[in-house]
Amino acid sequence: MTLAADYIVIGAGSAGCVVAAELIRRQVGRVIVLEAGPSDQHPLVKMPFGLVWLMGSKTRDWRFSSTQQAGLEGRQLKIPRGRMLGGSGSINSMVWFRGTRRDFNDWGYPEWDWSSVEPAFQAVEEKLRPHQLSGAHPVTQKLSAMFSGNSGAAPTPEYESAGVFNFNLHNGRRWSAADAFLRPALGSGNLQIITGVEVDRIDIETHRARRVILVDGTEISAHKGIILSAGSIGSPSILMRSGIGDRSDLSAIGIDVKHDLPQVGRNLHDHPSVGLYFAGPNSGYGLTLGQSLAWAAAPFRYAMTGKGRLASPTVEGGAFFNARGTDAVPDVQSHFIPFKLGWTGQRYTYGAGYFADVCLCRPKSRGELRLLSADPRVAPAVDLGILQDPSDLDTLVAGLFRLRKLLAQTDFGSYRAAEVFPAETAQSDDAMRRYVIERCATAYHPVGTAAIGAVVSPSLNVMGIENLWVADASVMPQVTSANTNAPSMMIGWKAATFITQEAA
Ligand SMILES: Cc1cc2nc3c(=O)[nH]c(=O)nc-3n(C[C@H](O)[C@H](O)[C@H](O)COP(=O)(O)OP(=O)(O)OC[C@H]3O[C@@H](n4cnc5c(N)ncnc54)[C@H](O)[C@@H]3O)c2cc1C
């Protein structure tokens, strides 16, 4: 196969779909998108509740795991990442948050302050049209009573607030970056999407990105440039296999160093998350005799109307608040799931209930990603660094106590359920600390492994290499205060602007 294009985008995820479609709209030439996974045209991808089965799928989830986490007494964490058109945006819960103004102003780079990113968010939202979930379970709707003065609007990380979240869903179906951006761009005739092709590395000659080399050895040339949008695990791995990374690390595994850039793979972080479990006969969704008819009818109801429990993205709402209640500025987010979740590891559990987590908005802990081999079939070592900074544990503990109090004060009416785990086993500060260490996971928002200012310039060029950009969640120097899909798509939009400006 001999292939060539003006631009090659590696990875058709949240950011990759946007950057490819925007390059096409700006008429920069022929674009090829290379995606390791299959198409996203599958009922479980389109049906919001389907994510329960997609996570862990052998074909649509990369199923990474972390190294043994020192902060969690050696526990390893699952790291799901979408592997299909739409990327992680095809297996995510579709929660839509931009982050806060402060998040972007604090990054401290030209072109990334709030006034520069806001128009890009607006442009993305014009196509994606995120909106507050309709048909949320009544117990989720009750969340808006958590803070006085709440109008029922979606909460915001800018101040303490609670309620039903905004989602990128349309008529009960997932509406990802592949739906809103990539597929519509096919009409131009200048876009080629190739699925089922895994990229090994980028061929760099005299500090210039020339072509992409697939795992099967196929080479694809890029006349004008290559955009790496393989996500926070994939992008640094490809950079390192291409010889861009820490010289001694790469040499140790036999990779020919093309450019010594020690920060590739460093600064990895994610939102740590840990939650409380509630059960009660009249509360949320669950497997009960009383709900058996509703579950049996759910597939038909969903097929006919796009509504009902299978239209639930599982997370339906939540809150932002200050863990210690000492400041009006939220430092934690809570995701509320109106389903009874099990806490003993089983997939299905009987009874009705709900679950709410506490998730740090701005974690201080950092980990790193390293290659173990030059062979692309060997997964990298992913150290998420969870709870490496003691203040993260302190804030999670305080946040769980405050969450417990806030949920107790919220008027759930007849939908109220009792906390069943950790309940009385985590009443003291010490017991709650133990609980966090034993149970803490992440919200699946890894970022930072090719950060602006450390690996890429503010215009997303890989430092020291021509014609190579990174456009995905890996470029965030610090994770935003809420879910990361919207910021990833905004980054894709900004990347297309920079690349087009450079080409002009
Ligand atoms: C289970 C889950 C739930 C989540 N829930 C939410 C949520 O509700 N709201 C929210 O805002 N965020 C959520 N997130 C996070 C959000 O989806 C991600 O932050 C966002 O999608 C990241 O976008 P990206 O473009 O950086 O990477 P991705 O969307 O992951 O895209 C990377 C793409 O590159 C491809 N790729 C990787 N390596 C290669 C290779 N070697 N060759 C070819 N292709 C390759 C991948 O298959 C993938 O398609 C969730 C994530 C997960 C996993």
PDB file of N, CA and C and ligand atoms in Angstrom, residues 10-16 34-37 55 62 80-89 91-97 197-200 229-232 234 238 241 443-446 471-474 483-488, ligand 1:
ATOM      1  N   ILE A  10      -3.010  11.129  13.643  1.00  0.00           N
ATOM      2  CA  ILE A  10      -2.907   9.805  14.270  1.00  0.00           C
ATOM      3  C   ILE A  10      -3.874   9.746  15.445  1.00  0.00           C
ATOM      4  N   GLY A  11      -4.937   8.940  15.314  1.00  0.00           N
ATOM      5  CA  GLY A  11      -5.915   8.787  16.385  1.00  0.00           C
ATOM      6  C   GLY A  11      -7.169   9.591  16.104  1.00  0.00           C
ATOM      7  N   ALA A  12      -8.309   8.866  15.987  1.00  0.00           N
ATOM      8  CA  ALA A  12      -9.596   9.538  15.710  1.00  0.00           C
ATOM      9  C   ALA A  12     -10.390   9.668  16.995  1.00  0.00           C
ATOM     10  N   GLY A  13      -9.754  10.191  18.049  1.00  0.00           N
ATOM     11  CA  GLY A  13     -10.448  10.372  19.318  1.00  0.00           C
ATOM     12  C   GLY A  13     -11.109  11.737  19.403  1.00  0.00           C
ATOM     13  N   SER A  14     -11.381  12.154  20.630  1.00  0.00           N
ATOM     14  CA  SER A  14     -12.100  13.416  20.842  1.00  0.00           C
ATOM     15  C   SER A  14     -11.393  14.574  20.158  1.00  0.00           C
ATOM     16  N   ALA A  15     -10.095  14.685  20.349  1.00  0.00           N
ATOM     17  CA  ALA A  15      -9.360  15.800  19.747  1.00  0.00           C
ATOM     18  C   ALA A  15      -9.068  15.533  18.275  1.00  0.00           C
ATOM     19  N   GLY A  16      -8.680  14.301  17.942  1.00  0.00           N
ATOM     20  CA  GLY A  16      -8.295  13.971  16.564  1.00  0.00           C
ATOM     21  C   GLY A  16      -9.418  14.222  15.566  1.00  0.00           C
ATOM     22  N   LEU A  34      -5.688   8.106  10.854  1.00  0.00           N
ATOM     23  CA  LEU A  34      -5.354   6.705  11.128  1.00  0.00           C
ATOM     24  C   LEU A  34      -5.864   6.328  12.516  1.00  0.00           C
ATOM     25  N   GLU A  35      -6.712   5.324  12.590  1.00  0.00           N
ATOM     26  CA  GLU A  35      -7.277   4.917  13.879  1.00  0.00           C
ATOM     27  C   GLU A  35      -7.042   3.416  14.092  1.00  0.00           C
ATOM     28  N   ALA A  36      -6.506   3.098  15.270  1.00  0.00           N
ATOM     29  CA  ALA A  36      -6.193   1.693  15.569  1.00  0.00           C
ATOM     30  C   ALA A  36      -7.455   0.840  15.699  1.00  0.00           C
ATOM     31  N   GLY A  37      -8.510   1.414  16.254  1.00  0.00           N
ATOM     32  CA  GLY A  37      -9.711   0.629  16.538  1.00  0.00           C
ATOM     33  C   GLY A  37     -10.678   0.598  15.373  1.00  0.00           C
ATOM     34  N   MET A  55     -16.677  -0.675  28.549  1.00  0.00           N
ATOM     35  CA  MET A  55     -15.474  -0.619  29.372  1.00  0.00           C
ATOM     36  C   MET A  55     -15.003  -2.043  29.607  1.00  0.00           C
ATOM     37  N   TRP A  62      -8.650  -0.031  25.132  1.00  0.00           N
ATOM     38  CA  TRP A  62      -7.231  -0.431  25.162  1.00  0.00           C
ATOM     39  C   TRP A  62      -6.915  -1.214  26.437  1.00  0.00           C
ATOM     40  N   PRO A  80      -9.178   2.497  31.425  1.00  0.00           N
ATOM     41  CA  PRO A  80      -9.867   2.303  30.149  1.00  0.00           C
ATOM     42  C   PRO A  80      -9.583   3.467  29.208  1.00  0.00           C
ATOM     43  N   ARG A  81      -9.435   3.202  27.926  1.00  0.00           N
ATOM     44  CA  ARG A  81      -9.247   4.232  26.884  1.00  0.00           C
ATOM     45  C   ARG A  81      -9.969   3.735  25.639  1.00  0.00           C
ATOM     46  N   GLY A  82     -10.805   4.550  25.066  1.00  0.00           N
ATOM     47  CA  GLY A  82     -11.568   4.150  23.885  1.00  0.00           C
ATOM     48  C   GLY A  82     -10.668   3.821  22.711  1.00  0.00           C
ATOM     49  N   ARG A  83     -11.011   2.751  21.992  1.00  0.00           N
ATOM     50  CA  ARG A  83     -10.203   2.296  20.851  1.00  0.00           C
ATOM     51  C   ARG A  83     -11.142   2.104  19.666  1.00  0.00           C
ATOM     52  N   MET A  84     -11.557   3.194  19.081  1.00  0.00           N
ATOM     53  CA  MET A  84     -12.463   3.164  17.917  1.00  0.00           C
ATOM     54  C   MET A  84     -12.638   4.613  17.460  1.00  0.00           C
ATOM     55  N   LEU A  85     -13.404   4.822  16.384  1.00  0.00           N
ATOM     56  CA  LEU A  85     -13.693   6.193  15.993  1.00  0.00           C
ATOM     57  C   LEU A  85     -14.363   6.891  17.178  1.00  0.00           C
ATOM     58  N   GLY A  86     -13.940   8.096  17.458  1.00  0.00           N
ATOM     59  CA  GLY A  86     -14.468   8.814  18.616  1.00  0.00           C
ATOM     60  C   GLY A  86     -13.597   8.631  19.860  1.00  0.00           C
ATOM     61  N   GLY A  87     -12.729   7.615  19.852  1.00  0.00           N
ATOM     62  CA  GLY A  87     -11.781   7.401  20.951  1.00  0.00           C
ATOM     63  C   GLY A  87     -12.460   7.213  22.291  1.00  0.00           C
ATOM     64  N   SER A  88     -11.892   7.817  23.324  1.00  0.00           N
ATOM     65  CA  SER A  88     -12.484   7.691  24.663  1.00  0.00           C
ATOM     66  C   SER A  88     -13.845   8.381  24.697  1.00  0.00           C
ATOM     67  N   GLY A  89     -14.066   9.316  23.773  1.00  0.00           N
ATOM     68  CA  GLY A  89     -15.377   9.958  23.662  1.00  0.00           C
ATOM     69  C   GLY A  89     -16.452   8.999  23.171  1.00  0.00           C
ATOM     70  N   ILE A  91     -16.585   5.854  24.608  1.00  0.00           N
ATOM     71  CA  ILE A  91     -16.938   4.978  25.746  1.00  0.00           C
ATOM     72  C   ILE A  91     -17.165   5.806  27.013  1.00  0.00           C
ATOM     73  N   ASN A  92     -17.146   7.128  26.887  1.00  0.00           N
ATOM     74  CA  ASN A  92     -17.233   7.930  28.104  1.00  0.00           C
ATOM     75  C   ASN A  92     -18.693   8.181  28.501  1.00  0.00           C
ATOM     76  N   SER A  93     -18.861   8.890  29.615  1.00  0.00           N
ATOM     77  CA  SER A  93     -20.224   9.137  30.133  1.00  0.00           C
ATOM     78  C   SER A  93     -20.842  10.397  29.536  1.00  0.00           C
ATOM     79  N   MET A  94     -20.122  11.052  28.655  1.00  0.00           N
ATOM     80  CA  MET A  94     -20.641  12.202  27.896  1.00  0.00           C
ATOM     81  C   MET A  94     -20.911  13.443  28.743  1.00  0.00           C
ATOM     82  N   VAL A  95     -20.415  13.464  29.978  1.00  0.00           N
ATOM     83  CA  VAL A  95     -20.545  14.655  30.835  1.00  0.00           C
ATOM     84  C   VAL A  95     -19.768  15.795  30.171  1.00  0.00           C
ATOM     85  N   TRP A  96     -20.362  16.995  30.158  1.00  0.00           N
ATOM     86  CA  TRP A  96     -19.759  18.106  29.419  1.00  0.00           C
ATOM     87  C   TRP A  96     -19.432  19.273  30.342  1.00  0.00           C
ATOM     88  N   PHE A  97     -18.145  19.509  30.574  1.00  0.00           N
ATOM     89  CA  PHE A  97     -17.702  20.683  31.334  1.00  0.00           C
ATOM     90  C   PHE A  97     -16.489  21.296  30.667  1.00  0.00           C
ATOM     91  N   VAL A 197      -5.834   0.400  11.921  1.00  0.00           N
ATOM     92  CA  VAL A 197      -4.396   0.530  11.638  1.00  0.00           C
ATOM     93  C   VAL A 197      -3.697   1.150  12.846  1.00  0.00           C
ATOM     94  N   GLU A 198      -2.769   0.402  13.399  1.00  0.00           N
ATOM     95  CA  GLU A 198      -2.086   0.892  14.603  1.00  0.00           C
ATOM     96  C   GLU A 198      -0.736   1.488  14.226  1.00  0.00           C
ATOM     97  N   VAL A 199      -0.510   2.695  14.711  1.00  0.00           N
ATOM     98  CA  VAL A 199       0.751   3.387  14.388  1.00  0.00           C
ATOM     99  C   VAL A 199       1.845   2.926  15.348  1.00  0.00           C
ATOM    100  N   ASP A 200       2.978   2.603  14.771  1.00  0.00           N
ATOM    101  CA  ASP A 200       4.147   2.270  15.589  1.00  0.00           C
ATOM    102  C   ASP A 200       4.883   3.559  15.935  1.00  0.00           C
ATOM    103  N   SER A 229      -2.676  12.631  17.820  1.00  0.00           N
ATOM    104  CA  SER A 229      -3.874  12.768  18.661  1.00  0.00           C
ATOM    105  C   SER A 229      -4.253  11.403  19.228  1.00  0.00           C
ATOM    106  N   ALA A 230      -3.249  10.686  19.702  1.00  0.00           N
ATOM    107  CA  ALA A 230      -3.472   9.311  20.169  1.00  0.00           C
ATOM    108  C   ALA A 230      -3.787   9.257  21.662  1.00  0.00           C
ATOM    109  N   GLY A 231      -3.966  10.423  22.294  1.00  0.00           N
ATOM    110  CA  GLY A 231      -4.365  10.462  23.697  1.00  0.00           C
ATOM    111  C   GLY A 231      -3.173  10.452  24.642  1.00  0.00           C
ATOM    112  N   SER A 232      -3.473  10.589  25.938  1.00  0.00           N
ATOM    113  CA  SER A 232      -2.411  10.787  26.943  1.00  0.00           C
ATOM    114  C   SER A 232      -1.530   9.570  27.161  1.00  0.00           C
ATOM    115  N   GLY A 234      -1.288   7.062  24.399  1.00  0.00           N
ATOM    116  CA  GLY A 234      -0.798   6.754  23.054  1.00  0.00           C
ATOM    117  C   GLY A 234       0.209   7.771  22.520  1.00  0.00           C
ATOM    118  N   ILE A 238       4.062   6.964  21.277  1.00  0.00           N
ATOM    119  CA  ILE A 238       4.486   7.075  19.867  1.00  0.00           C
ATOM    120  C   ILE A 238       5.684   8.026  19.756  1.00  0.00           C
ATOM    121  N   ARG A 241       8.700   6.054  20.858  1.00  0.00           N
ATOM    122  CA  ARG A 241       9.120   5.041  19.864  1.00  0.00           C
ATOM    123  C   ARG A 241       9.728   5.708  18.631  1.00  0.00           C
ATOM    124  N   ALA A 443     -11.047   9.121  37.742  1.00  0.00           N
ATOM    125  CA  ALA A 443     -12.229   9.440  36.932  1.00  0.00           C
ATOM    126  C   ALA A 443     -11.944   9.192  35.456  1.00  0.00           C
ATOM    127  N   TYR A 444     -10.816   8.553  35.133  1.00  0.00           N
ATOM    128  CA  TYR A 444     -10.430   8.229  33.740  1.00  0.00           C
ATOM    129  C   TYR A 444     -10.120   9.480  32.935  1.00  0.00           C
ATOM    130  N   HIS A 445      -9.381  10.413  33.564  1.00  0.00           N
ATOM    131  CA  HIS A 445      -9.026  11.664  32.894  1.00  0.00           C
ATOM    132  C   HIS A 445      -7.509  11.868  32.861  1.00  0.00           C
ATOM    133  N   PRO A 446      -6.723  10.912  32.361  1.00  0.00           N
ATOM    134  CA  PRO A 446      -5.264  11.134  32.355  1.00  0.00           C
ATOM    135  C   PRO A 446      -4.885  12.261  31.401  1.00  0.00           C
ATOM    136  N   ALA A 471      -2.030  17.115  19.566  1.00  0.00           N
ATOM    137  CA  ALA A 471      -3.330  17.745  19.840  1.00  0.00           C
ATOM    138  C   ALA A 471      -4.221  16.723  20.531  1.00  0.00           C
ATOM    139  N   ASP A 472      -4.202  16.699  21.829  1.00  0.00           N
ATOM    140  CA  ASP A 472      -5.094  15.838  22.619  1.00  0.00           C
ATOM    141  C   ASP A 472      -4.911  16.188  24.099  1.00  0.00           C
ATOM    142  N   ALA A 473      -5.487  15.365  24.969  1.00  0.00           N
ATOM    143  CA  ALA A 473      -5.456  15.677  26.409  1.00  0.00           C
ATOM    144  C   ALA A 473      -4.040  15.678  26.973  1.00  0.00           C
ATOM    145  N   SER A 474      -3.099  15.072  26.275  1.00  0.00           N
ATOM    146  CA  SER A 474      -1.737  14.995  26.810  1.00  0.00           C
ATOM    147  C   SER A 474      -1.069  16.367  26.893  1.00  0.00           C
ATOM    148  N   ASN A 483     -14.504  17.274  34.061  1.00  0.00           N
ATOM    149  CA  ASN A 483     -14.268  16.224  33.072  1.00  0.00           C
ATOM    150  C   ASN A 483     -13.531  16.779  31.847  1.00  0.00           C
ATOM    151  N   THR A 484     -12.765  15.916  31.192  1.00  0.00           N
ATOM    152  CA  THR A 484     -11.759  16.412  30.244  1.00  0.00           C
ATOM    153  C   THR A 484     -12.125  16.288  28.760  1.00  0.00           C
ATOM    154  N   ASN A 485     -13.325  15.806  28.448  1.00  0.00           N
ATOM    155  CA  ASN A 485     -13.655  15.633  27.028  1.00  0.00           C
ATOM    156  C   ASN A 485     -13.791  16.978  26.313  1.00  0.00           C
ATOM    157  N   ALA A 486     -14.548  17.900  26.890  1.00  0.00           N
ATOM    158  CA  ALA A 486     -14.731  19.211  26.254  1.00  0.00           C
ATOM    159  C   ALA A 486     -13.378  19.908  26.059  1.00  0.00           C
ATOM    160  N   PRO A 487     -12.511  19.955  27.091  1.00  0.00           N
ATOM    161  CA  PRO A 487     -11.202  20.591  26.855  1.00  0.00           C
ATOM    162  C   PRO A 487     -10.387  19.886  25.770  1.00  0.00           C
ATOM    163  N   SER A 488     -10.504  18.551  25.669  1.00  0.00           N
ATOM    164  CA  SER A 488      -9.740  17.836  24.628  1.00  0.00           C
ATOM    165  C   SER A 488     -10.217  18.269  23.246  1.00  0.00           C
TER     166      SER A 488
HETATM  167  C1  LIG B   1     -14.722   5.286  30.693  1.00  0.00           C
HETATM  168  C2  LIG B   1     -14.460   6.753  30.503  1.00  0.00           C
HETATM  169  C3  LIG B   1     -15.416   7.674  30.931  1.00  0.00           C
HETATM  170  C4  LIG B   1     -15.174   9.036  30.764  1.00  0.00           C
HETATM  171  N1  LIG B   1     -16.181   9.922  31.042  1.00  0.00           N
HETATM  172  C5  LIG B   1     -16.033  11.210  30.687  1.00  0.00           C
HETATM  173  C6  LIG B   1     -17.139  12.101  30.741  1.00  0.00           C
HETATM  174  O1  LIG B   1     -18.258  11.721  31.049  1.00  0.00           O
HETATM  175  N2  LIG B   1     -16.928  13.401  30.395  1.00  0.00           N
HETATM  176  C7  LIG B   1     -15.699  13.847  30.013  1.00  0.00           C
HETATM  177  O2  LIG B   1     -15.566  15.052  29.776  1.00  0.00           O
HETATM  178  N3  LIG B   1     -14.640  13.020  29.935  1.00  0.00           N
HETATM  179  C8  LIG B   1     -14.800  11.704  30.206  1.00  0.00           C
HETATM  180  N4  LIG B   1     -13.768  10.848  30.015  1.00  0.00           N
HETATM  181  C9  LIG B   1     -12.489  11.391  29.528  1.00  0.00           C
HETATM  182  C10 LIG B   1     -12.561  11.861  28.071  1.00  0.00           C
HETATM  183  O3  LIG B   1     -13.328  10.977  27.287  1.00  0.00           O
HETATM  184  C11 LIG B   1     -11.132  11.980  27.537  1.00  0.00           C
HETATM  185  O4  LIG B   1     -10.429  12.928  28.321  1.00  0.00           O
HETATM  186  C12 LIG B   1     -11.053  12.427  26.090  1.00  0.00           C
HETATM  187  O5  LIG B   1     -11.842  11.608  25.266  1.00  0.00           O
HETATM  188  C13 LIG B   1      -9.594  12.395  25.639  1.00  0.00           C
HETATM  189  O6  LIG B   1      -9.523  12.734  24.294  1.00  0.00           O
HETATM  190  P1  LIG B   1      -8.185  12.496  23.477  1.00  0.00           P
HETATM  191  O7  LIG B   1      -8.430  13.019  22.122  1.00  0.00           O
HETATM  192  O8  LIG B   1      -7.047  13.013  24.261  1.00  0.00           O
HETATM  193  O9  LIG B   1      -7.966  10.909  23.438  1.00  0.00           O
HETATM  194  P2  LIG B   1      -8.915   9.749  22.953  1.00  0.00           P
HETATM  195  O10 LIG B   1     -10.313  10.230  22.779  1.00  0.00           O
HETATM  196  O11 LIG B   1      -8.688   8.603  23.872  1.00  0.00           O
HETATM  197  O12 LIG B   1      -8.391   9.406  21.486  1.00  0.00           O
HETATM  198  C14 LIG B   1      -7.202   8.744  21.196  1.00  0.00           C
HETATM  199  C15 LIG B   1      -7.435   7.932  19.938  1.00  0.00           C
HETATM  200  O13 LIG B   1      -6.185   7.513  19.420  1.00  0.00           O
HETATM  201  C16 LIG B   1      -6.263   6.163  19.045  1.00  0.00           C
HETATM  202  N5  LIG B   1      -4.912   5.604  19.129  1.00  0.00           N
HETATM  203  C17 LIG B   1      -4.145   5.482  20.252  1.00  0.00           C
HETATM  204  N6  LIG B   1      -2.968   4.919  19.937  1.00  0.00           N
HETATM  205  C18 LIG B   1      -2.981   4.710  18.589  1.00  0.00           C
HETATM  206  C19 LIG B   1      -2.046   4.142  17.676  1.00  0.00           C
HETATM  207  N7  LIG B   1      -0.855   3.686  18.079  1.00  0.00           N
HETATM  208  N8  LIG B   1      -2.388   4.067  16.360  1.00  0.00           N
HETATM  209  C20 LIG B   1      -3.602   4.533  15.923  1.00  0.00           C
HETATM  210  N9  LIG B   1      -4.526   5.056  16.758  1.00  0.00           N
HETATM  211  C21 LIG B   1      -4.217   5.148  18.077  1.00  0.00           C
HETATM  212  C22 LIG B   1      -7.229   5.567  20.056  1.00  0.00           C
HETATM  213  O14 LIG B   1      -7.757   4.324  19.635  1.00  0.00           O
HETATM  214  C23 LIG B   1      -8.253   6.666  20.191  1.00  0.00           C
HETATM  215  O15 LIG B   1      -9.274   6.551  19.228  1.00  0.00           O
HETATM  216  C24 LIG B   1     -13.954   9.480  30.188  1.00  0.00           C
HETATM  217  C25 LIG B   1     -13.009   8.555  29.759  1.00  0.00           C
HETATM  218  C26 LIG B   1     -13.256   7.208  29.896  1.00  0.00           C
HETATM  219  C27 LIG B   1     -12.236   6.220  29.392  1.00  0.00           C
END
